[in-house]
Coordinates of C-alpha atoms and ligand atoms in Angstrom, one line a residue:
X1 CA 11.7 1.7 9.8
X2 CA 12.9 -0.7 7.2
X3 CA 10.9 -1.0 4.0
X4 CA 11.3 -3.7 1.4
X5 CA 9.7 -3.7 -2.1
X6 CA 8.4 -7.1 -3.2
X7 CA 7.2 -5.9 -6.6
X8 CA 3.8 -4.5 -7.8
X9 CA 2.1 -3.1 -4.7
X10 CA 3.6 -5.5 -2.1
X11 CA 5.8 -4.0 0.6
X12 CA 7.2 -5.4 3.8
X13 CA 7.7 -2.9 6.7
X14 CA 9.7 -3.6 9.8
X15 CA 9.1 -1.0 12.5
X16 CA 11.6 0.2 15.0
X17 CA 10.3 -2.2 17.6
X18 CA 10.4 -5.1 15.2
X19 CA 6.8 -5.4 14.1
X20 CA 6.5 -7.0 10.7
X21 CA 3.9 -5.7 8.3
X22 CA 3.1 -6.9 4.8
X23 CA 0.9 -4.7 2.6
X24 CA -1.0 -6.2 -0.4
X25 CA 0.5 -9.6 -0.1
X26 CA 1.0 -10.8 -3.7
X27 CA 4.4 -12.3 -3.1
X28 CA 4.2 -14.4 -6.3
X29 CA 3.8 -11.4 -8.6
X30 CA 5.8 -11.6 -11.9
X31 CA 8.4 -9.1 -10.6
X32 CA 8.8 -10.5 -7.1
X33 CA 12.3 -11.2 -6.0
X34 CA 13.4 -14.8 -5.3
X35 CA 13.9 -14.3 -1.6
X36 CA 10.7 -13.3 0.0
X37 CA 10.0 -13.4 3.8
X38 CA 7.1 -15.9 4.2
X39 CA 6.4 -14.7 7.7
X40 CA 4.7 -15.1 10.0
X41 CA 3.9 -11.3 9.9
X42 CA 2.4 -9.4 12.8
X43 CA 0.0 -7.6 10.4
X44 CA -1.1 -8.0 6.8
X45 CA -2.9 -5.0 5.3
X46 CA -5.1 -5.4 2.2
X47 CA -6.2 -2.4 0.2
X48 CA -8.9 -4.1 -2.0
X49 CA -10.1 -7.4 -3.2
X50 CA -8.6 -7.5 -6.7
X51 CA -6.4 -10.6 -7.2
X52 CA -3.2 -8.6 -7.6
X53 CA -3.7 -7.2 -4.0
X54 CA -5.4 -10.0 -2.2
X55 CA -2.6 -12.0 -3.5
X56 CA -1.3 -14.8 -1.4
X57 CA -3.1 -13.9 1.8
X58 CA -4.9 -17.2 2.2
X59 CA -1.4 -18.9 2.2
X60 CA 0.3 -16.4 4.5
X61 CA -2.4 -15.6 7.0
X62 CA -3.5 -19.0 8.2
X63 CA -1.6 -18.5 11.5
X64 CA -2.8 -17.2 14.8
X65 CA 0.3 -14.9 14.9
X66 CA -0.9 -12.8 12.0
X67 CA -3.6 -10.2 12.1
X68 CA -5.1 -9.2 8.8
X69 CA -6.5 -5.6 8.7
X70 CA -8.9 -4.9 5.8
X71 CA -12.3 -3.6 5.0
X72 CA -15.4 -5.4 6.4
X73 CA -16.3 -7.3 3.2
X74 CA -12.8 -8.7 2.8
X75 CA -12.9 -9.6 6.5
X76 CA -16.0 -11.7 5.9
X77 CA -14.4 -13.4 2.9
X78 CA -11.2 -14.3 4.8
X79 CA -13.0 -15.6 7.9
X80 CA -15.1 -17.9 5.6
X81 CA -11.8 -19.1 4.1
X82 CA -10.1 -20.1 7.3
X83 CA -8.1 -17.1 8.2
X84 CA -8.2 -17.0 12.0
X85 CA -7.4 -13.4 12.9
X86 CA -9.0 -10.6 10.8
X87 CA -9.8 -7.1 11.9
X88 CA -12.4 -5.5 9.6
X89 CA -12.8 -1.8 9.6
X90 CA -14.0 0.9 7.2
X91 CA -13.0 4.1 5.5
X92 CA -12.2 7.0 7.8
X93 CA -11.6 4.8 10.9
X94 CA -8.5 4.5 13.0
X95 CA -7.5 1.1 14.5
X96 CA -5.0 1.2 17.3
X97 CA -3.1 -2.0 17.9
X98 CA -0.3 -1.8 20.4
X99 CA 1.8 1.2 19.6
X100 CA 0.7 1.3 15.9
X101 CA -2.3 2.9 14.4
X102 CA -3.9 1.9 11.0
X103 CA -6.1 4.6 9.4
X104 CA -8.2 3.5 6.5
X105 CA -8.5 6.3 3.9
X106 CA -10.4 6.4 0.6
X107 CA -9.1 5.3 -2.8
X108 CA -10.8 6.0 -6.1
X109 CA -10.9 2.6 -7.8
X110 CA -13.2 -0.5 -7.8
X111 CA -13.0 -3.7 -5.8
X112 CA -14.3 -7.2 -6.5
X113 CA -13.2 -10.7 -5.6
X114 CA -11.8 -13.0 -8.2
X115 CA -15.3 -14.5 -8.7
X116 CA -16.6 -11.1 -9.5
X117 CA -18.6 -10.4 -6.3
X118 CA -18.4 -7.1 -4.5
X119 CA -15.3 -6.7 -2.5
X120 CA -16.2 -3.7 -0.4
X121 CA -14.8 -0.3 -1.3
X122 CA -11.1 0.1 -2.1
X123 CA -8.9 1.9 0.3
X124 CA -5.5 3.2 1.2
X125 CA -3.8 3.0 4.6
X126 CA -2.0 5.6 6.7
X127 CA 0.2 3.7 9.2
X128 CA 1.3 5.6 12.3
X129 CA 4.5 4.0 13.6
X130 CA 5.7 3.7 17.3
X131 CA 7.7 7.0 16.9
X132 CA 4.7 8.9 15.4
X133 CA 6.0 8.9 11.9
X134 CA 3.4 8.1 9.2
X135 CA 3.5 6.1 6.0
X136 CA 0.7 6.3 3.4
X137 CA 0.2 3.4 1.0
X138 CA -2.4 4.6 -1.4
X139 CA -3.5 1.2 -2.8
X140 CA -4.9 1.3 -6.4
X141 CA -6.3 4.8 -7.0
X142 CA -6.7 7.7 -9.3
X143 CA -5.8 11.1 -8.1
X144 CA -8.5 12.8 -5.9
X145 CA -8.7 16.2 -4.3
X146 CA -9.0 14.8 -0.7
X147 CA -5.3 13.7 -0.9
X148 CA -4.8 17.3 0.2
X149 CA -6.9 16.5 3.3
X150 CA -4.9 13.3 3.9
X151 CA -1.7 15.5 3.7
X152 CA -3.1 18.1 6.1
X153 CA -4.5 15.6 8.6
X154 CA -1.8 13.0 8.8
X155 CA 1.3 14.7 7.2
X156 CA 2.8 11.4 6.0
X157 CA 6.6 11.6 5.6
X158 CA 6.6 8.6 3.3
X159 CA 4.0 8.0 0.6
X160 CA 3.7 5.0 -1.6
X161 CA 1.9 5.9 -4.8
X162 CA 0.9 4.0 -8.0
X163 CA 2.4 5.4 -11.2
X164 CA 1.7 2.6 -13.7
X165 CA -1.3 4.3 -15.5
X166 CA -4.3 2.6 -17.2
X167 CA -5.8 1.0 -14.0
X168 CA -4.3 3.6 -11.6
X169 CA -2.7 7.0 -11.7
X170 CA -0.1 7.7 -14.3
X171 CA 3.2 9.6 -13.7
X172 CA 1.6 13.0 -14.3
X173 CA -1.3 12.4 -11.8
X174 CA 1.1 10.9 -9.3
X175 CA 3.3 13.9 -9.4
X176 CA 0.3 16.2 -8.8
X177 CA -0.7 13.9 -5.9
X178 CA 2.7 14.6 -4.3
X179 CA 1.9 18.3 -4.6
X180 CA -1.3 17.6 -2.6
X181 CA 0.3 15.2 0.0
X182 CA 3.6 17.1 0.6
X183 CA 5.6 14.0 1.7
X184 CA 9.4 14.0 2.2
X185 CA 9.8 10.7 0.3
X186 CA 7.7 9.1 -2.4
X187 CA 8.0 5.4 -3.3
X188 CA 6.5 4.5 -6.7
X189 CA 4.6 1.2 -7.1
X190 CA 2.2 -0.6 -9.4
X191 CA 4.2 -0.1 -12.6
X192 CA 6.1 -2.3 -15.0
X193 CA 4.5 -5.6 -13.6
X194 CA 2.7 -6.0 -16.9
X195 CA 3.2 -4.1 -20.2
X196 CA -0.1 -2.2 -19.7
X197 CA 1.3 -0.6 -16.5
X198 CA 3.5 1.6 -18.7
X199 CA 4.2 4.5 -16.4
X200 CA 7.9 5.0 -15.6
X201 CA 9.9 6.5 -12.8
X202 CA 11.7 8.7 -15.4
X203 CA 8.3 10.3 -16.5
X204 CA 7.3 10.6 -12.9
X205 CA 10.4 12.6 -12.1
X206 CA 9.9 14.7 -15.2
X207 CA 6.4 15.7 -14.0
X208 CA 7.6 16.3 -10.5
X209 CA 10.1 18.9 -11.8
X210 CA 7.4 20.3 -14.2
X211 CA 5.1 20.9 -11.2
X212 CA 8.1 22.1 -9.1
X213 CA 7.4 19.5 -6.3
X214 CA 10.3 19.1 -3.9
X215 CA 10.3 15.4 -2.9
X216 CA 12.8 12.6 -2.7
X217 CA 11.9 9.8 -5.2
X218 CA 12.9 6.4 -3.7
X219 CA 12.5 4.0 -6.6
X220 CA 13.1 0.6 -4.9
X221 CA 13.8 -2.4 -7.2
X222 CA 12.0 -5.6 -6.2
X223 CA 13.9 -7.1 -3.4
X224 CA 15.5 -3.9 -2.3
X225 CA 15.3 -2.6 1.2
X226 CA 15.6 1.0 2.5
X227 CA 15.9 2.4 6.0
X228 CA 13.8 5.5 6.4
Ligands
LIG1 NI1 -7.2 -2.9 -8.4
LIG2 MN1 -4.0 -3.4 -9.0

């Protein structure tokens, strides 16, 4: 799998069989790189309705090629706004599409549309790839005890966790989350986009060693791609 960081919580994944997935499609975020793949994507996943996650979905998903996967309430919003292919699901469910499976897991946060209306509950996604490997994108969340359950049930090799603090987990909580999830690789996100998201990779690593958590920290710069 190839994973590219587009800044904030936005990631592009290309699977072994060439499926293109975009998560939290805010490609115009302040730290986004100049060169961004505008698609079409096979899948766009949305973790919740806040503007910094819904992002540019209305521009990117108006194509019959792209399937958006999100919670029911966001599905209704997108269908009303002219997005042709949207699969709505809800927390705890698995959605199998071809050789991929998308599992919607809880996130502890809030979710509203830019006009303030209820956006359904926030979520994270566990993506099971063609080869069975799993990637967990936590969305916006605080730490919660059931991360241990997510670790036990799905054993994600790669986890993508917010570390920015204030609106999401800070470095200390994110390090503890790694202890619960037990991944091989952690990719930090949702930090540095705005001054208020002050959590740093340096602090995150400090807390990981404080908690004696053995994990590889893959701190991608916006625009950077890694093969995992
Ligand atoms: Ni949010
Ligand atoms: Mn956010």
